[in-house]
GROMACS .gro file of C-alpha atoms in nm:
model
  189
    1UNK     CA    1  12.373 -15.024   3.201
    2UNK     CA    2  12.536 -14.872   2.846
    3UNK     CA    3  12.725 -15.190   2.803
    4UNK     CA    4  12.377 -15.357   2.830
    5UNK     CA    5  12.234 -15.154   2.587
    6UNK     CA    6  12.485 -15.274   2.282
    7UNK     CA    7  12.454 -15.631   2.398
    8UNK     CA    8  12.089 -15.638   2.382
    9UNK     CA    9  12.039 -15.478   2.040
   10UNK     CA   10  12.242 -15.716   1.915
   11UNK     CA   11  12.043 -15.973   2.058
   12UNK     CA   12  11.772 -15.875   1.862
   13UNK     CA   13  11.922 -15.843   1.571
   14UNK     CA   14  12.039 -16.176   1.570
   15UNK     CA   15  11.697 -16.304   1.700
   16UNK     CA   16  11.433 -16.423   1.434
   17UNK     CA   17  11.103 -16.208   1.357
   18UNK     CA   18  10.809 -16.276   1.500
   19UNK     CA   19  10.519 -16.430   1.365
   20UNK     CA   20  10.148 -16.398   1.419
   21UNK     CA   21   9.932 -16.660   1.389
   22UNK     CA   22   9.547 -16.610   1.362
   23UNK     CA   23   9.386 -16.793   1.650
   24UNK     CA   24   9.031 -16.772   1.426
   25UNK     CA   25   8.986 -17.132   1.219
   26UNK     CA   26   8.688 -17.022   1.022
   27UNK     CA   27   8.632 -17.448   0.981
   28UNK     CA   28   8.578 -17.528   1.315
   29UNK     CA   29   8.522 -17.179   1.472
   30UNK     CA   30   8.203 -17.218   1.715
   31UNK     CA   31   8.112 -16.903   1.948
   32UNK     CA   32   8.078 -16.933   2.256
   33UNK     CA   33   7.690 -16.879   2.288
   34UNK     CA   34   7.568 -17.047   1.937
   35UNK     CA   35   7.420 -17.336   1.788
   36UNK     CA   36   7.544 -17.621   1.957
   37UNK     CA   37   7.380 -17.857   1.695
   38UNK     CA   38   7.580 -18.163   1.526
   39UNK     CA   39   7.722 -18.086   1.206
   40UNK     CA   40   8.032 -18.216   1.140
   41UNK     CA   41   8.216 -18.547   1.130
   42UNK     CA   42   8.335 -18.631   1.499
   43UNK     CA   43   7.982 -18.430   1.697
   44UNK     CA   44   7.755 -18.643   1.859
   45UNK     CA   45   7.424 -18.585   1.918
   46UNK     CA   46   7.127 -18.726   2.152
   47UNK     CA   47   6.878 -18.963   1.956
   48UNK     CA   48   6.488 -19.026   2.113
   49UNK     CA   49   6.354 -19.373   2.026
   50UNK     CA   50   6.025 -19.391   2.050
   51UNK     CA   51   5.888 -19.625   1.782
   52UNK     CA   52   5.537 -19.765   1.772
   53UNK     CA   53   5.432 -20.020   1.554
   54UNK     CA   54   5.082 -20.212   1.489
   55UNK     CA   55   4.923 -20.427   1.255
   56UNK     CA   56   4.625 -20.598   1.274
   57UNK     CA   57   4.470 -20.815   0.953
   58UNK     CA   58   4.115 -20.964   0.953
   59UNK     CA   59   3.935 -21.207   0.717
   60UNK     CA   60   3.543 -21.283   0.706
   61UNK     CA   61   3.347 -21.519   0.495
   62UNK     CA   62   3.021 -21.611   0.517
   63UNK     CA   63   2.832 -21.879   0.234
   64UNK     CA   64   2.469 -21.983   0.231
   65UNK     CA   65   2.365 -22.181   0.002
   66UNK     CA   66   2.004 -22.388  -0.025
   67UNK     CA   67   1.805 -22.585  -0.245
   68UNK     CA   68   1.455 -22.695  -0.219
   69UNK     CA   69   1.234 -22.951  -0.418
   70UNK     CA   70   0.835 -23.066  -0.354
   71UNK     CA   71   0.637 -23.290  -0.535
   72UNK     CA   72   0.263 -23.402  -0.510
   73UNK     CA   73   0.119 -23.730  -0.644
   74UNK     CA   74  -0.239 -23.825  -0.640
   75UNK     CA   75  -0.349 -24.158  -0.619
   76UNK     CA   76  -0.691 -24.344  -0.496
   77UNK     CA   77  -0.600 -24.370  -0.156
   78UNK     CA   78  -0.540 -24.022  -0.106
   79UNK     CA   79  -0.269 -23.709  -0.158
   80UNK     CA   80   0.068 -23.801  -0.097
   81UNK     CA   81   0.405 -23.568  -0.112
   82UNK     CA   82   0.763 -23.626  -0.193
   83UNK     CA   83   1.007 -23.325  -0.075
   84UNK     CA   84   1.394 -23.281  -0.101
   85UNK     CA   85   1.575 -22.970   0.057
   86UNK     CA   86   1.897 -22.956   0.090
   87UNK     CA   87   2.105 -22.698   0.255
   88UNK     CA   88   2.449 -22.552   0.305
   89UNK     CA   89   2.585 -22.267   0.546
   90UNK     CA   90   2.929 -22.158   0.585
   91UNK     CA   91   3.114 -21.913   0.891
   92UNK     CA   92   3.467 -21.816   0.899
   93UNK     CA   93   3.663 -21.567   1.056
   94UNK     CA   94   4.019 -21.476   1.072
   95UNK     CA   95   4.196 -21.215   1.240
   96UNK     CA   96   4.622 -21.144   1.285
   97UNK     CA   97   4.742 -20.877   1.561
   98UNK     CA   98   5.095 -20.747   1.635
   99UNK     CA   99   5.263 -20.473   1.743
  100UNK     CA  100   5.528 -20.342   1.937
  101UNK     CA  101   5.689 -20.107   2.088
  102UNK     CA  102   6.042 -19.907   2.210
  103UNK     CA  103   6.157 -19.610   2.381
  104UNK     CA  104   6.517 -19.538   2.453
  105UNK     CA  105   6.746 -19.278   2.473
  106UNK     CA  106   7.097 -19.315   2.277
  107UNK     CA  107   7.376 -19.094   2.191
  108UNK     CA  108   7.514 -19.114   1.838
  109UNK     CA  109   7.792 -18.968   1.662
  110UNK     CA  110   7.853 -18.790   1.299
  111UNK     CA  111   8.059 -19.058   1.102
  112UNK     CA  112   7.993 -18.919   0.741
  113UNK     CA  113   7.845 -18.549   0.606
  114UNK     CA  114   7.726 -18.632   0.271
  115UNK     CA  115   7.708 -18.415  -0.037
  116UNK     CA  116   7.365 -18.277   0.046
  117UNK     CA  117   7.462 -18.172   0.392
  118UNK     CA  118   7.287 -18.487   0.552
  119UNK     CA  119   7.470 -18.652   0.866
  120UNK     CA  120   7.523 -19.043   0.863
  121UNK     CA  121   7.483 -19.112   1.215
  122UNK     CA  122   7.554 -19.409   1.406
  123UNK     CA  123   7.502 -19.510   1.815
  124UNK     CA  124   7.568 -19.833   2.023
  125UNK     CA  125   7.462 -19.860   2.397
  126UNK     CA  126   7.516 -20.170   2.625
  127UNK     CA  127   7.326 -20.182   2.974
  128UNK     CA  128   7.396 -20.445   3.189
  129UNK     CA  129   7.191 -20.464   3.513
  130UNK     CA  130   7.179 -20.824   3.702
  131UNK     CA  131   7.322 -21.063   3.421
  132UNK     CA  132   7.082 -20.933   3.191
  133UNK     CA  133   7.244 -20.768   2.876
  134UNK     CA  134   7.032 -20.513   2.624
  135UNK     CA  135   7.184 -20.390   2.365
  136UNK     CA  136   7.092 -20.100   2.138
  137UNK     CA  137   7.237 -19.986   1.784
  138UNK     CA  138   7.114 -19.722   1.533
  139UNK     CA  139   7.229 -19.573   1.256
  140UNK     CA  140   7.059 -19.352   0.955
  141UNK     CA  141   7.086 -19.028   0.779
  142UNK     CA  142   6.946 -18.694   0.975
  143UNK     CA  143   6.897 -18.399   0.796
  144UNK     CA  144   7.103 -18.103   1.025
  145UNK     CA  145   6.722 -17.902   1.001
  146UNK     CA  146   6.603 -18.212   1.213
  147UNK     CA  147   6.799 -18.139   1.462
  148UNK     CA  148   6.583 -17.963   1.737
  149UNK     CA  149   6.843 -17.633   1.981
  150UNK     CA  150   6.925 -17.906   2.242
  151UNK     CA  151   7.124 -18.137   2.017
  152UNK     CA  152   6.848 -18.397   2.005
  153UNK     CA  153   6.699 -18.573   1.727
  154UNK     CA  154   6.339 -18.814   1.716
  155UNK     CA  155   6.425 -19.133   1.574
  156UNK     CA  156   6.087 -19.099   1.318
  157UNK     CA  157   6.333 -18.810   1.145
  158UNK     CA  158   6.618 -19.066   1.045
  159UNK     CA  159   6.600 -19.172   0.699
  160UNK     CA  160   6.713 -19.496   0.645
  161UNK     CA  161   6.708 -19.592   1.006
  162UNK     CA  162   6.839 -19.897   1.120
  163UNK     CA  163   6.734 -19.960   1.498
  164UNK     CA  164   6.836 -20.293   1.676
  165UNK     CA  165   6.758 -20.384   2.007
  166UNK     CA  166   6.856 -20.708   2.176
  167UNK     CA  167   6.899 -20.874   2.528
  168UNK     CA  168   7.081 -21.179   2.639
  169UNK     CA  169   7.028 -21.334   2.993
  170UNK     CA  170   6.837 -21.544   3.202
  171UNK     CA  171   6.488 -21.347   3.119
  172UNK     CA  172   6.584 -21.394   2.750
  173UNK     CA  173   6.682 -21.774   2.758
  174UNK     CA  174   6.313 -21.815   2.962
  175UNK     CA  175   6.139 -21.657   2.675
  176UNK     CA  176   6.277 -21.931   2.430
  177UNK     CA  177   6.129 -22.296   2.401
  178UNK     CA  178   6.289 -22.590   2.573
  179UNK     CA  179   6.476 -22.885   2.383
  180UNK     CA  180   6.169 -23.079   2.381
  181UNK     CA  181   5.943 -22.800   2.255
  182UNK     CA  182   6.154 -22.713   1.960
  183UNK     CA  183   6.234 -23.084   1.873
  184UNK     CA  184   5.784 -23.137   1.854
  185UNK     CA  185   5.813 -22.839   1.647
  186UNK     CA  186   6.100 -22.947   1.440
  187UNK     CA  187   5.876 -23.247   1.311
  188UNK     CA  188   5.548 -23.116   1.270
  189UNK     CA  189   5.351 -23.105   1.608
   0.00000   0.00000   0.00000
């Protein structure tokens, strides 16, 4: 054991010093039981859809129009009259609907901050169920106050917002005119 005792002291003096590093990166430092809201470049966050949109457009006219002339001569065989009327009348009506409307659900993630604090979001989502493909991509600015506890955002709060939907697939290509149909459109019919 005393032989030990020289050996390891010089072990240690030979050994380098220790560092400490601080575990505690005040940049990305979240606590455990805090705000679990996006705010930085790389955090993703849940996005509602639920857009509503109508328009409706309606045009009435309505013309009368009349004219009336009477004239009385007198002659030995007795009264006679001469009359002219002449009228016009005019109806029309117009009226334009259209409207639509989309829920979803996407997740999105932070690509940008911006100088103001704002978060430039942007989501894809591909379902595929049967040969039918939809397809759903967003992207906008959020302000981080937006942002409701859960991580979740309405899509009437992104500025800027860019929301495409599509589908491909047999219920799409039915929706579309045949080769016939477009070609009468095509020239004029």
């Amino acid at each position: 054991m005393r032989r030990l005792l020289p050996a390891l002291g010089l072990l240690m003096l030979q050994a380098s010093p220790l560092q400490a590093d601080n575990l505690y990166d005040e940049r990305s430092f979240r606590p455990l039981a805090g705000d679990v809201r996006a705010r930085e470049v790389g955090d993703s966050l849940t996005v509602l859809i639920v857009e509503t949109s109508s328009a409706e457009s309606r045009a009435n006219s309505s013309e009368d129009s009349g004219f009336s002339f009477d004239a009385g001569v007198k002659d030995a065989s007795g009264p006679s009259s001469v009359g002219l009327d002449v009228e016009s009348s005019s109806d029309g009506a117009a009226r334009t609907t259209r409207g639509g409307n989309l829920r979803a659900q996407i997740s999105a993630r932070v690509e940008k901050r911006l100088d103001n604090g704002d978060l430039f979001i942007r989501g894809h989502q591909m379902i595929r169920v049967n040969g039918e493909e939809q397809e759903i991509r967003l992207e906008g600015v959020v302000r981080p106050v937006d942002i409701a506890g859960a991580n979740v955002v309405l899509s009437s709060r992104i500025m800027d917002a860019r929301i495409e939907y599509k589908g491909k697939g047999w219920v799409s290509r039915s929706q579309r005119p045949g080769i016939f149909r477009r070609l009468l459109i095509f020239m004029g019919f």
